[in-house]
CSV table of C-alpha atoms in Angstrom, one decimal:
chain,number,residue,atom,x,y,z
A,1,MET,CA,-7.0,16.5,-32.8
A,2,ALA,CA,-7.3,15.3,-36.4
A,3,ASP,CA,-6.6,18.8,-37.8
A,4,THR,CA,-3.7,19.7,-35.5
A,5,PRO,CA,-2.4,16.6,-33.8
A,6,TYR,CA,0.9,18.3,-32.7
A,7,ILE,CA,-1.1,20.8,-30.6
A,8,ALA,CA,-2.8,17.9,-28.7
A,9,LEU,CA,0.6,16.2,-28.3
A,10,LEU,CA,2.1,19.4,-26.9
A,11,ASN,CA,-0.8,20.0,-24.5
A,12,GLY,CA,-0.4,16.4,-23.2
A,13,LEU,CA,3.3,17.0,-22.5
A,14,LYS,CA,2.8,20.3,-20.7
A,15,ALA,CA,2.0,18.5,-17.4
A,16,VAL,CA,5.3,16.7,-17.4
A,17,SER,CA,7.7,18.1,-14.8
A,18,GLN,CA,10.3,15.4,-14.9
A,19,GLU,CA,13.5,15.3,-17.0
A,20,ASN,CA,12.3,12.2,-18.9
A,21,VAL,CA,8.9,11.0,-20.1
A,22,VAL,CA,7.8,7.4,-20.9
A,23,VAL,CA,5.0,7.2,-23.4
A,24,VAL,CA,2.7,4.2,-23.0
A,25,GLY,CA,0.0,3.2,-25.5
A,26,LEU,CA,-3.3,1.8,-24.5
A,27,SER,CA,-3.6,-1.2,-26.8
A,28,HIS,CA,-1.2,-3.5,-24.9
A,29,ILE,CA,-0.3,-4.0,-21.2
A,30,VAL,CA,3.3,-3.0,-20.6
A,31,ASP,CA,5.5,-5.6,-19.0
A,32,GLU,CA,7.4,-4.1,-16.0
A,33,GLN,CA,10.7,-5.7,-17.3
A,34,LYS,CA,10.3,-3.8,-20.6
A,35,LEU,CA,9.6,-0.6,-18.7
A,36,ASP,CA,12.7,-1.1,-16.6
A,37,THR,CA,14.7,-1.7,-19.8
A,38,MET,CA,13.4,1.5,-21.3
A,39,LEU,CA,14.3,3.5,-18.2
A,40,CYS,CA,17.7,2.0,-18.1
A,41,GLU,CA,18.3,2.8,-21.8
A,42,LEU,CA,16.9,6.3,-21.4
A,43,GLY,CA,19.8,7.0,-18.9
A,44,GLN,CA,22.2,6.4,-21.9
A,45,TYR,CA,20.2,7.8,-24.8
A,46,PRO,CA,17.6,10.6,-25.1
A,47,ALA,CA,15.1,8.9,-27.5
A,48,ILE,CA,14.1,5.2,-27.1
A,49,TYR,CA,11.6,3.3,-29.2
A,50,TYR,CA,10.5,-0.2,-28.2
A,51,ASN,CA,7.2,-0.2,-30.2
A,52,GLU,CA,4.2,2.0,-30.9
A,53,ASP,CA,3.0,1.4,-27.4
A,54,LEU,CA,6.2,2.0,-25.5
A,55,GLN,CA,8.7,4.9,-26.0
A,56,ALA,CA,10.8,7.1,-23.7
A,57,PHE,CA,12.3,10.5,-24.3
A,58,ASP,CA,14.3,13.3,-22.7
A,59,THR,CA,11.5,15.8,-22.1
A,60,ARG,CA,13.6,18.8,-23.4
A,61,LEU,CA,14.2,16.9,-26.7
A,62,LEU,CA,10.6,16.2,-27.0
A,63,MET,CA,9.4,19.7,-26.3
A,64,PHE,CA,12.0,21.1,-28.8
A,65,SER,CA,10.7,18.8,-31.5
A,66,LEU,CA,7.1,19.6,-30.8
A,67,GLN,CA,7.7,23.3,-30.7
A,68,LEU,CA,9.5,23.1,-34.0
A,69,ALA,CA,6.6,21.1,-35.5
A,70,ILE,CA,4.3,23.9,-34.6
A,71,GLU,CA,6.6,26.7,-35.8
A,72,THR,CA,7.2,25.0,-39.2
A,73,ASN,CA,3.7,23.5,-39.6
A,74,VAL,CA,5.1,20.0,-40.0
A,75,GLN,CA,2.4,17.4,-39.7
A,76,ILE,CA,3.1,14.8,-37.0
A,77,ASP,CA,0.9,12.3,-35.2
A,78,SER,CA,3.1,10.9,-32.5
A,79,TYR,CA,6.0,11.9,-30.2
A,80,ALA,CA,8.3,9.5,-32.0
A,81,MET,CA,7.5,11.1,-35.4
A,82,ALA,CA,8.2,14.5,-34.0
A,83,VAL,CA,11.7,13.4,-32.7
A,84,GLU,CA,12.5,11.5,-35.9
A,85,LYS,CA,11.5,14.3,-38.3
A,86,LEU,CA,12.6,17.3,-36.4
A,87,SER,CA,15.6,16.6,-34.3
A,88,ASN,CA,19.2,15.5,-35.0
A,89,THR,CA,18.7,12.6,-32.6
A,90,PRO,CA,17.6,9.3,-34.2
A,91,LEU,CA,15.4,6.9,-32.2
A,92,GLN,CA,17.3,4.2,-30.4
A,93,LYS,CA,15.3,1.1,-31.2
A,94,ILE,CA,15.5,-1.8,-28.7
């Protein structure tokens, strides 16, 4: 993963079959109220960032950003970085 993090990120996303994806980190327990807030916000905006351990994205936006990272060899190390660097959609921070 260290040499090609975007490949690992794309492989992780391939299993998603829903319209939206919530990304949860492992360093903190996610409060259900925060998760509900994220899901509500995601209904209004395609890229939501709460903190490094909780983000939500429209799956198509995320796949587009990761594919572009691979095609252009842009170095990224997170889904949030892919969307910020490679899409026209800024992260909505809550």
